[in-house]
CSV table of C-alpha atoms in Angstrom, one decimal:
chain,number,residue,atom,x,y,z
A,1,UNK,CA,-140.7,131.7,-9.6
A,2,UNK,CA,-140.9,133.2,-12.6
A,3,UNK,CA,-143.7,132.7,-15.2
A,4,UNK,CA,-142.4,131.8,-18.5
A,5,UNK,CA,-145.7,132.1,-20.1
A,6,UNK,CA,-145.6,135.9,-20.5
A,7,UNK,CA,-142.0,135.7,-22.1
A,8,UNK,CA,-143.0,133.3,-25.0
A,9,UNK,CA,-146.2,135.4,-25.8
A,10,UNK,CA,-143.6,138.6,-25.9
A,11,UNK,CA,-141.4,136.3,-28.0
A,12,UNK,CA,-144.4,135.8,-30.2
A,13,UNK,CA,-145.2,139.2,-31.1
A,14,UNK,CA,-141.8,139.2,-33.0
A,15,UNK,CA,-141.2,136.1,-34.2
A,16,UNK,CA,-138.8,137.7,-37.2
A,17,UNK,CA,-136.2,138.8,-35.0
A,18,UNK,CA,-136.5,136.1,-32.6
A,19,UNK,CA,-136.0,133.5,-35.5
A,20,UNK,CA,-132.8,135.2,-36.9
A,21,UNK,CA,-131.0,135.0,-33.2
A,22,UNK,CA,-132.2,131.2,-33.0
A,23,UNK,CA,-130.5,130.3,-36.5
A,24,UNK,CA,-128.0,132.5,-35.7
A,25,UNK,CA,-127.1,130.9,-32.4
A,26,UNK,CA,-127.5,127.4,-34.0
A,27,UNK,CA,-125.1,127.9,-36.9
A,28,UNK,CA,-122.9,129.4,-34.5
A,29,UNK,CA,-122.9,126.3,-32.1
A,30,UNK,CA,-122.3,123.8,-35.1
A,31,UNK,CA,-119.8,125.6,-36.9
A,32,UNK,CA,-117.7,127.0,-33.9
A,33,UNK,CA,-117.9,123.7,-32.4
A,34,UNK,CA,-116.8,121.5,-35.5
A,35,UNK,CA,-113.9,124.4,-36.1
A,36,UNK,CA,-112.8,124.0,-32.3
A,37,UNK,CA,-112.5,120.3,-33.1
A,38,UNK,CA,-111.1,120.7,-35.9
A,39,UNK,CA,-108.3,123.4,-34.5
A,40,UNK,CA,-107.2,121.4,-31.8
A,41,UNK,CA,-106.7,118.1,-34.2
A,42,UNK,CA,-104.7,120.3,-36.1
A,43,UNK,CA,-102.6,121.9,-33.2
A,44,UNK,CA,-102.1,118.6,-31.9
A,45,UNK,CA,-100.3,117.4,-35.1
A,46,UNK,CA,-97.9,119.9,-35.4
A,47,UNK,CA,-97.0,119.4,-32.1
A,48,UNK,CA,-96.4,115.7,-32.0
A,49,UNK,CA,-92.7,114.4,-32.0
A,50,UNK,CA,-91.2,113.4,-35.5
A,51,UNK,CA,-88.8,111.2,-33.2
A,52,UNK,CA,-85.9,113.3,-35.0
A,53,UNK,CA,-83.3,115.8,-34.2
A,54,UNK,CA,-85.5,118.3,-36.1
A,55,UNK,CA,-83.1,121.6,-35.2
A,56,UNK,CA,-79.9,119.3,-35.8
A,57,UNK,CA,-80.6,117.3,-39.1
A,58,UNK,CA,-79.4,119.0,-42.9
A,59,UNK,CA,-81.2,118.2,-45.4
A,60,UNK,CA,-80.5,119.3,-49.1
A,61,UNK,CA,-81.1,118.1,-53.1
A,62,UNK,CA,-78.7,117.3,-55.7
A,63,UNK,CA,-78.5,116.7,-59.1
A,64,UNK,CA,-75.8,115.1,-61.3
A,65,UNK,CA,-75.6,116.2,-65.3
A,66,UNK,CA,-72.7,114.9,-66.2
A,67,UNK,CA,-73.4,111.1,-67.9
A,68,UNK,CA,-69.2,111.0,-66.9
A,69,UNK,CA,-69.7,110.8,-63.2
A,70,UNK,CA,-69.7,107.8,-61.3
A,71,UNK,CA,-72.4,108.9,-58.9
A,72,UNK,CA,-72.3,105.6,-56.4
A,73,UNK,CA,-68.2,106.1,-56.1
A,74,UNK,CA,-69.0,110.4,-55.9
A,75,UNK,CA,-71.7,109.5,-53.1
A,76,UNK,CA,-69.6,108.0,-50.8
A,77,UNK,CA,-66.9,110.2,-51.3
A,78,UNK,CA,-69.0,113.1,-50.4
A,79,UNK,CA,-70.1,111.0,-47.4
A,80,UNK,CA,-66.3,110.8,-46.1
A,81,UNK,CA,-65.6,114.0,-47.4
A,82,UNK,CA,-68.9,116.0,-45.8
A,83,UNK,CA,-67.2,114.6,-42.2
A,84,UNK,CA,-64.6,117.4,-42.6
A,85,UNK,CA,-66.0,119.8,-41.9
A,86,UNK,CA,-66.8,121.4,-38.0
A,87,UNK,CA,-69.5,120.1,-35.9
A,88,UNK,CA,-70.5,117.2,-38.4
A,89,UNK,CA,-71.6,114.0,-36.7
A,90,UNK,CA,-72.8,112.0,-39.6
A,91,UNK,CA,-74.0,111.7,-43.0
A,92,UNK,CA,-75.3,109.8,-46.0
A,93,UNK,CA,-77.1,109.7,-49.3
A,94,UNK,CA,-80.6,109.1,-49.3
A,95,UNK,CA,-84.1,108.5,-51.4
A,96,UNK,CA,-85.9,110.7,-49.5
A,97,UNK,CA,-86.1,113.7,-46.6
A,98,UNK,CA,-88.2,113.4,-43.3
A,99,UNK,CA,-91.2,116.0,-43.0
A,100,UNK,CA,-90.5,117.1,-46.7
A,101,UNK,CA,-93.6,116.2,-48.2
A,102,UNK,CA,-91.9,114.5,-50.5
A,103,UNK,CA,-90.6,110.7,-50.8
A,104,UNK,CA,-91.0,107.1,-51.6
A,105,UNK,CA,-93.4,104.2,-49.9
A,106,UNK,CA,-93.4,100.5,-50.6
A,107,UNK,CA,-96.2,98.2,-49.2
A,108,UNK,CA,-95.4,95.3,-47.0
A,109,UNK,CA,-96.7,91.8,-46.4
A,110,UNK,CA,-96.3,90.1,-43.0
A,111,UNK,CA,-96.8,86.7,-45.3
A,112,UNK,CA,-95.2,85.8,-48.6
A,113,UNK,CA,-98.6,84.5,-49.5
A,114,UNK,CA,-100.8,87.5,-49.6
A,115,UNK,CA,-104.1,85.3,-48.4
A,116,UNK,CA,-104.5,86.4,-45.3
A,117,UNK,CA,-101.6,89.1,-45.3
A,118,UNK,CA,-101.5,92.1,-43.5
A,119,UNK,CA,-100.9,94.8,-46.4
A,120,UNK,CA,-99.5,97.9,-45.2
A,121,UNK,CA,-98.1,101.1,-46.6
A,122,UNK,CA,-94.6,102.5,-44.8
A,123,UNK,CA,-91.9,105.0,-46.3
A,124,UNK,CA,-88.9,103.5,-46.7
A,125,UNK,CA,-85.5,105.2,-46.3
A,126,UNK,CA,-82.7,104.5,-48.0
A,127,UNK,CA,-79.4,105.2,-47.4
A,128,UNK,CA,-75.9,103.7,-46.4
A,129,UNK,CA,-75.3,101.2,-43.3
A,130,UNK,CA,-74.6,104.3,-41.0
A,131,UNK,CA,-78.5,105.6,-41.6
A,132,UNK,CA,-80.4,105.2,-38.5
A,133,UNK,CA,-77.4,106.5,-36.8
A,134,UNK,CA,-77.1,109.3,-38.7
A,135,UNK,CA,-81.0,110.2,-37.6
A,136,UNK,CA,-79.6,109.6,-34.5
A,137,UNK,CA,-81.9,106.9,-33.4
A,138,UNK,CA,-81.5,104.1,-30.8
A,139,UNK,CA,-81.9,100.7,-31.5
A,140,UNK,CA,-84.3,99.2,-29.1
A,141,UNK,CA,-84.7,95.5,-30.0
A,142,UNK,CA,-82.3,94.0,-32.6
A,143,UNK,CA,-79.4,95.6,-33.9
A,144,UNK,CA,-78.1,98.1,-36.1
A,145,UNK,CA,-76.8,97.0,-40.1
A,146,UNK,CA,-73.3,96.1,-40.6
A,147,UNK,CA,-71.2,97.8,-43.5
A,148,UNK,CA,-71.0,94.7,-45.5
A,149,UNK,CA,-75.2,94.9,-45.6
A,150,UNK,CA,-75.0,97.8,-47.6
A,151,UNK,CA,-76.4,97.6,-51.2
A,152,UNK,CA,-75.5,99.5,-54.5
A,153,UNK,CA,-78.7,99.8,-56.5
A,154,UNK,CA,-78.6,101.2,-59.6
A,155,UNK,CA,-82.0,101.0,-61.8
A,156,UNK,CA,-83.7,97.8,-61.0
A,157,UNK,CA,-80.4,96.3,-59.5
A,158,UNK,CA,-79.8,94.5,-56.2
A,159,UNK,CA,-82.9,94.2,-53.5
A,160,UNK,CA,-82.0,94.6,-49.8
A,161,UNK,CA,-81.9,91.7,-47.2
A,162,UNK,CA,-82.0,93.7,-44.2
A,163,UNK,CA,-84.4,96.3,-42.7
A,164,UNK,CA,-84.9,98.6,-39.6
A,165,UNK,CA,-88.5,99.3,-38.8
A,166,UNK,CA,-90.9,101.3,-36.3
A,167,UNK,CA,-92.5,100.0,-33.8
A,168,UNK,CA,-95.7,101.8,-35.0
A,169,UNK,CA,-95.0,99.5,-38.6
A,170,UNK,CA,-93.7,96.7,-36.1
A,171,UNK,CA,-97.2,96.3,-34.8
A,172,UNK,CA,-99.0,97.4,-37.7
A,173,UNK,CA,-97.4,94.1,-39.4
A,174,UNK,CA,-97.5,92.3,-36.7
A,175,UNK,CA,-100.2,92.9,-34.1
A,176,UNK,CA,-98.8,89.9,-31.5
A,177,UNK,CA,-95.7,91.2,-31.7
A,178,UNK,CA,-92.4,89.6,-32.2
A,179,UNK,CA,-91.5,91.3,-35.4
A,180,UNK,CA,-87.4,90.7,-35.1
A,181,UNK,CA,-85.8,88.4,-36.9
A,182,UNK,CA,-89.6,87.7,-39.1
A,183,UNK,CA,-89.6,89.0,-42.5
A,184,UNK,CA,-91.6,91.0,-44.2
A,185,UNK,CA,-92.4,91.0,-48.0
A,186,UNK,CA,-92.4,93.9,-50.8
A,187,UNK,CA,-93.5,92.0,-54.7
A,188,UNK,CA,-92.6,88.9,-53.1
A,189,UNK,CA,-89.0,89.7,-51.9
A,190,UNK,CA,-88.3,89.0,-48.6
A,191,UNK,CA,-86.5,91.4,-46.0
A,192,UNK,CA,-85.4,90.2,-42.4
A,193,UNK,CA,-86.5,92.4,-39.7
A,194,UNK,CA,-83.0,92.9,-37.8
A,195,UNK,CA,-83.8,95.8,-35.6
A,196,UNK,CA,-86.7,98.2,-34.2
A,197,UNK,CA,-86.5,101.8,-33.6
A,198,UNK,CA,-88.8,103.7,-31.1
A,199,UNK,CA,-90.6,106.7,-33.7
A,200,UNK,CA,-89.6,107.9,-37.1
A,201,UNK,CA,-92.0,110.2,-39.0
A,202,UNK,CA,-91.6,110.3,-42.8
A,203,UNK,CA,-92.1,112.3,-45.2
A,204,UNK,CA,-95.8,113.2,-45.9
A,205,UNK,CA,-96.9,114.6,-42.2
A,206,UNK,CA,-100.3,114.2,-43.2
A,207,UNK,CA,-100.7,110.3,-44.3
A,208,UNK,CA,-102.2,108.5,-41.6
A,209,UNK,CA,-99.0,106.0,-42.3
A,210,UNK,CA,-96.5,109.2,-41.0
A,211,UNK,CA,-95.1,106.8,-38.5
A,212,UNK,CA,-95.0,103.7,-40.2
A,213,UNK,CA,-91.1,103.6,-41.6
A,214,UNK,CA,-88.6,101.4,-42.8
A,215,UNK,CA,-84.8,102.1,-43.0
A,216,UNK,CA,-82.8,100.2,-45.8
A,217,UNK,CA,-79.2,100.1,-45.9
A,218,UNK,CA,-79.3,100.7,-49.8
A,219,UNK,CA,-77.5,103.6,-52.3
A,220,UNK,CA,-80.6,104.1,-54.7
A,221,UNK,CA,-77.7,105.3,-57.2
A,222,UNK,CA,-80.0,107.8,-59.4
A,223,UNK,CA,-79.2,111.4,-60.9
A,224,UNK,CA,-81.1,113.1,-58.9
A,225,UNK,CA,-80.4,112.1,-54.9
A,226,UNK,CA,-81.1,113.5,-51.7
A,227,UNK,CA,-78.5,114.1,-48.8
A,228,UNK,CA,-78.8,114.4,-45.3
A,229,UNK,CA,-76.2,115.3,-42.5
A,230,UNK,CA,-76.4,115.0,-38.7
A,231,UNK,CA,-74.7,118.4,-37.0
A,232,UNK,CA,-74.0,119.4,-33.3
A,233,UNK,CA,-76.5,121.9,-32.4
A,234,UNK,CA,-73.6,125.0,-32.2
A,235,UNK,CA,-72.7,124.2,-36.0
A,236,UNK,CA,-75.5,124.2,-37.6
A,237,UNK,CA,-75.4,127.6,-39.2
A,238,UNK,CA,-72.4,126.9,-40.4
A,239,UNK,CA,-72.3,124.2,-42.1
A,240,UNK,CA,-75.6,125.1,-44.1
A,241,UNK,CA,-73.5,128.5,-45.1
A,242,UNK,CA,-70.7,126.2,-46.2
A,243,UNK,CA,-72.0,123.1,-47.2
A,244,UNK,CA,-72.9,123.8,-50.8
A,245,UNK,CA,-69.9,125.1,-52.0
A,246,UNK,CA,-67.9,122.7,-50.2
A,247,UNK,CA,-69.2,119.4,-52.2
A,248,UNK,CA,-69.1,121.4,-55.5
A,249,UNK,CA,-65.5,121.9,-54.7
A,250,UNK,CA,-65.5,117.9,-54.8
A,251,UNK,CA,-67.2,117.9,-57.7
A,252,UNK,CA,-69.1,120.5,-59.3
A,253,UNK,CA,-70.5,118.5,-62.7
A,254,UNK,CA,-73.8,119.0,-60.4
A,255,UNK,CA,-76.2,121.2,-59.0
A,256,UNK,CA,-76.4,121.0,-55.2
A,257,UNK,CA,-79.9,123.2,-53.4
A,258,UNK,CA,-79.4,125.1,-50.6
A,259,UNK,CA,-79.8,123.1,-47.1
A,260,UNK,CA,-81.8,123.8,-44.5
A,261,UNK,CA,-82.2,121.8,-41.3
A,262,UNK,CA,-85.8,119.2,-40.7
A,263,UNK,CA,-87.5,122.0,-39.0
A,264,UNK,CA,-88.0,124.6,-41.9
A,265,UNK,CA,-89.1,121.1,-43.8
A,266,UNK,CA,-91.4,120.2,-41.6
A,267,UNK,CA,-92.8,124.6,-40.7
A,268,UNK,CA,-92.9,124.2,-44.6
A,269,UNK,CA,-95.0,120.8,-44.7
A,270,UNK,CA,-97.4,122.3,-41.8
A,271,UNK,CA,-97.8,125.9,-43.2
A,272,UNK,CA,-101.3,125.1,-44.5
A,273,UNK,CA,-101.9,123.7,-41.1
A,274,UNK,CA,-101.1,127.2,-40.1
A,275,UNK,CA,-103.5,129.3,-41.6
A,276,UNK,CA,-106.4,126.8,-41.9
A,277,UNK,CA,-106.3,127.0,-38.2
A,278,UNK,CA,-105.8,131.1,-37.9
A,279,UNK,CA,-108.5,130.9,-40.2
A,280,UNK,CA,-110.8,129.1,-38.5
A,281,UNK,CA,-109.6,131.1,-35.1
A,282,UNK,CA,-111.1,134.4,-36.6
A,283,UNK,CA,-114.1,132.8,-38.0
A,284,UNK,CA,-115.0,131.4,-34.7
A,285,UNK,CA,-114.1,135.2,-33.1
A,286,UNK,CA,-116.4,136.8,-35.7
A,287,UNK,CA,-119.3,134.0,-35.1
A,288,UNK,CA,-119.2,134.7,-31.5
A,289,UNK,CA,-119.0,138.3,-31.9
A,290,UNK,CA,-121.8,138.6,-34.2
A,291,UNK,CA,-124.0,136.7,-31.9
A,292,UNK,CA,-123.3,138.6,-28.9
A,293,UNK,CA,-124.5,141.8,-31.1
A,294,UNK,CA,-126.9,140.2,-32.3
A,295,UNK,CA,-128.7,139.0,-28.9
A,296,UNK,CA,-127.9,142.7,-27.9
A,297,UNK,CA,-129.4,144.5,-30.2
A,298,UNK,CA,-132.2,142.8,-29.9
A,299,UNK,CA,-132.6,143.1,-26.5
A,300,UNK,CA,-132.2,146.6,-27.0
A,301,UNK,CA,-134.8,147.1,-29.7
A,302,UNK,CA,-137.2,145.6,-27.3
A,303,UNK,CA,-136.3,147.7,-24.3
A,304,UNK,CA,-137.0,150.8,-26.1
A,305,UNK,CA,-139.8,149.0,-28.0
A,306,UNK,CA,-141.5,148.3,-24.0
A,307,UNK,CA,-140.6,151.2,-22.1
A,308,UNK,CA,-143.8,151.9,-21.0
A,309,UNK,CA,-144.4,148.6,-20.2
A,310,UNK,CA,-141.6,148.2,-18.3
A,311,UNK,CA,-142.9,151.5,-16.2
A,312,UNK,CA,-146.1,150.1,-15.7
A,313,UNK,CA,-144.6,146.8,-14.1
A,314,UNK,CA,-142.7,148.9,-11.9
A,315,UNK,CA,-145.4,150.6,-11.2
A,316,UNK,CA,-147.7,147.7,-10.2
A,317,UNK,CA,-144.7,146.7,-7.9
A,318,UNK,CA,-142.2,144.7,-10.0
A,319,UNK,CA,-138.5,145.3,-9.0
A,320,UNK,CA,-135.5,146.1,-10.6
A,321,UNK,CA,-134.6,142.7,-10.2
A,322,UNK,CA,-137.4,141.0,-11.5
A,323,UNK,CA,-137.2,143.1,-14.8
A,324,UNK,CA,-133.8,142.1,-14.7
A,325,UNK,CA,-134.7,138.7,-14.6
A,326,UNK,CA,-136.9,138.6,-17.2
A,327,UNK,CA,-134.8,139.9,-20.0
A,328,UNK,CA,-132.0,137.3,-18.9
A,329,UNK,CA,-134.4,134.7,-18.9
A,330,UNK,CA,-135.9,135.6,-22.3
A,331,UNK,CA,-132.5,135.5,-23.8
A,332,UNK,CA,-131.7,131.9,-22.2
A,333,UNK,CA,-135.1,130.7,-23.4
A,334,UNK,CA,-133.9,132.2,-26.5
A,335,UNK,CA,-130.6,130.3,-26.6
A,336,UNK,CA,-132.0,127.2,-25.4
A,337,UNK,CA,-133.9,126.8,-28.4
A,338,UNK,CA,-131.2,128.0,-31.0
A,339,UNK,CA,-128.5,125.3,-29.1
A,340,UNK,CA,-131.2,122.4,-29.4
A,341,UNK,CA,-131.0,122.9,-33.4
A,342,UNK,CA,-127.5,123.9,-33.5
A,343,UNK,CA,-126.7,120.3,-31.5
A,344,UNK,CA,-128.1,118.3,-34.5
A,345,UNK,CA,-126.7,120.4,-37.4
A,346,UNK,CA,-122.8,120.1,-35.6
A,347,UNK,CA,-123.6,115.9,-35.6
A,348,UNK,CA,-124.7,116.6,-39.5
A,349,UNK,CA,-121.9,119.1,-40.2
A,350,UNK,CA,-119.7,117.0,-38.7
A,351,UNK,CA,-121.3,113.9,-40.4
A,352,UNK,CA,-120.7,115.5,-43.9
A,353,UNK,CA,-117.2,117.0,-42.8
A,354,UNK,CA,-116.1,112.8,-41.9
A,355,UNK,CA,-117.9,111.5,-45.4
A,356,UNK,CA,-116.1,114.1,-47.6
A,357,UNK,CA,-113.2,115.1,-45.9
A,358,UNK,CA,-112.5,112.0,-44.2
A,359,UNK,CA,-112.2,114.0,-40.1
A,360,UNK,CA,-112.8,111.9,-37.0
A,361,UNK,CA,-115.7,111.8,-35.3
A,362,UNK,CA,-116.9,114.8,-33.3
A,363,UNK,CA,-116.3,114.7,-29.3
A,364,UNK,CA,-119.1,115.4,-27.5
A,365,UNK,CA,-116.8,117.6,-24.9
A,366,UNK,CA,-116.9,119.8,-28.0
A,367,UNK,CA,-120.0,120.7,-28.2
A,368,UNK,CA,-120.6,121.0,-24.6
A,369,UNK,CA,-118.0,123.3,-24.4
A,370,UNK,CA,-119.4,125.0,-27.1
A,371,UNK,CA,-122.7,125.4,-26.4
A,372,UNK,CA,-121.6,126.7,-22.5
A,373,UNK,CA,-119.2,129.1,-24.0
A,374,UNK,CA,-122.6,130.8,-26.2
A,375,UNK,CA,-124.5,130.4,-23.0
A,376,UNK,CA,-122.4,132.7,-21.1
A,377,UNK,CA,-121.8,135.1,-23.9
A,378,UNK,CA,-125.6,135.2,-24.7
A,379,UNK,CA,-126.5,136.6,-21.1
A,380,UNK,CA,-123.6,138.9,-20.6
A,381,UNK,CA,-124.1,140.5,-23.6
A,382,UNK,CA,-128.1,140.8,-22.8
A,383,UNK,CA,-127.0,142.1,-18.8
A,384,UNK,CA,-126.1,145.9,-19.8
A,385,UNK,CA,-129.7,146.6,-21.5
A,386,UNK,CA,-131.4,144.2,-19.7
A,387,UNK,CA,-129.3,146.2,-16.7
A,388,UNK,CA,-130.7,149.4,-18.3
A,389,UNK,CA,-134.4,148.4,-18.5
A,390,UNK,CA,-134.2,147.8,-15.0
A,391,UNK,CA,-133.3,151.3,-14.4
A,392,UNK,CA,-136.6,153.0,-16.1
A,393,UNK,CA,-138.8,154.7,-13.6
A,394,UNK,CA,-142.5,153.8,-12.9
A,395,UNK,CA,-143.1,157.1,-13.7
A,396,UNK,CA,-142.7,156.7,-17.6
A,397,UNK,CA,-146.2,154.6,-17.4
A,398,UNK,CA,-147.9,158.0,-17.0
A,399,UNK,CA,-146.6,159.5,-20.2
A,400,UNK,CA,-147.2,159.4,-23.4
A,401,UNK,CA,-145.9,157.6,-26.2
């Protein structure tokens, strides 16, 4: 067995160096490990399902600035009209675009007295009776609106009666269940639950009420409106390329944006998602890089530094494998000691990263992982020199230095 006594008192001699590759290897452990966390949190949203046709759905902005046009009666014409063209499914005007980053939330009581209530924050979409369909959704408890639910709103006009919701708000509301047919309050005006879609993310990706959604069967008759149009998948091109100029041919007392379909919205809404975690990718890369040199080096230095040392234990019958063992051992000790410290600063990194930045809480797995991952890189970046000091001949004892 190995004696590690003779490797600390080697360690002691230069405590400088030693010290470095400790913090070194403990700032490395917290920070890779927090980033690793934080990558795959990251990944993990940009891959979940928006419950949408994301490569099918056309979104686009418009803006009347003409006082002369009646926008509610030019809206609905634009919804009949829009059908014209090829490969259009369905359409309507709306408040707001999923994934856009951009929209409208009410708060919601599951009680019209709000001792007691459940208070929670949804966006709502509004949009003629044909809405959910138009997002292509199913309608698994309830039912869908009726055209004579619809509601023309202009200002502070007419409230809606009626709403769709998720199940995520569904059970938000109401934990027990049994949201159809109960309604649900916004300022004290009651709407009746009538039906319950499956998943519908809004607009702001990032808010942890993304899935909590309401669709209103409501024309929020303002200048500035939103449109959205549902497109078989072989169409789509087209009717972005053709779409713009088409409605201003209808009407061109406007100013209509270009459209684009629910998945350059939502690449768009994610893009800092993006590079925070490319970022954090090549910080982790340079970290573990810099280590690895690090321990190297170092073990280097001190082969050259013991040469003669190293001859004399061969001489007095130490191995190649027992020199071999000890400069693998002496870096192990070494990264035991810097993963003990770097365990408790990633719990305080990641302490100050949940208090200020509002992150979950650390998995252990992560740190594991983490701390094997500097393990293995520690010793096969120290097996080449430490491979090398097992090579020098007894003879170099008898020479001089």
């Amino acid at each position: 067995m190995l004696n590690i006594s003779p490797i600390f008192n080697a360690m002691m001699r230069n405590k400088s160096s030693i010290i470095l590759i400790v913090l070194q290897i403990a700032l490395t452990l917290a920070i890779v490990s927090n980033a690793a966390f934080i990558i795959k949190g990251r990944i993990d949203d940009m891959q979940r399902g928006s419950g949408l046709a994301e490569t099918q759905l056309i979104g686009f902005h418009m803006y009347f600035y003409d006082d002369a046009v009646n926008i509610a009666d030019q809206l609905l014409l634009d919804q009949q009209k829009v059908l014209e063209l090829p490969g259009v499914i369905d359409a309507t005007a709306i408040n707001q675009i999923p994934l856009s980053g951009s929209g409208d939330s009410w708060t919601f009581r599951n009680q019209l007295d709000s001792d007691g209530a459940q208070n929670i924050n949804a966006g709502v979409f509004l949009g003629n009776y044909n809405i959910a369909n138009v997002f292509g959704h199913k309608i698994i408890e309830g039912r869908n609106f009726r055209p004579d639910e619809l509601v023309i709103r202009e200002r502070d006009g007419n409230t809606p009666k009626v709403t769709i919701i998720t199940q995520a708000l569904s059970d938000k509301l109401f934990p027990e269940g049994n949201a159809l047919g109960k309604f649900i309050y916004s300022a004290d005006v009651p709407v009746q639950v009538i039906g319950i879609i499956d998943k519908m993310q809004g607009s702001w990706l990032h808010s942890p009420m993304v899935e909590q959604t309401a669709l209103m069967p409501v024309l929020n008759v303002r200048k500035f409106m939103r449109f959205i149009i549902h497109v078989e998948a072989e169409q789509v091109d087209s009717v972005i390329a053709n779409v713009q100029q088409f409605l201003l041919a209808q009407e061109n007392r406007r100013v209509i944006s270009s459209a684009e379909t629910l998945l350059e919205k939502k690449k768009r809404s994610y893009q800092s998602d993006k590079l925070m975690t490319n970022m954090l990718i090549v910080i982790i890369a340079v970290l573990i890089f810099i280590t690895a040199l690090g321990i190297a080096g170092m073990t280097v230095f001190n082969v050259n530094r013991r040469q003669k040392q190293i001859g004399t234990r061969r001489a007095l019958g130490a191995s190649r494998l027992d020199i071999l063992r000890y400069f693998m051992t002496e870096s192990a000790v070494i990264a035991l000691i810097g993963i003990t410290i770097g365990v408790v600063l990633a719990l305080v990194l990641n302490n100050y990263l949940m208090t200020y930045f509002s992150t979950s809480s650390l998995a252990f797995n992560y740190i594991v992982t983490t701390l094997v991952g500097i393990i293995v890189v520690v010793e096969f970046a120290v097996f080449w020199p430490a491979r090398k000091a097992s090579m020098i001949s007894p003879a170099i004892a008898t020479r001089s230095v």
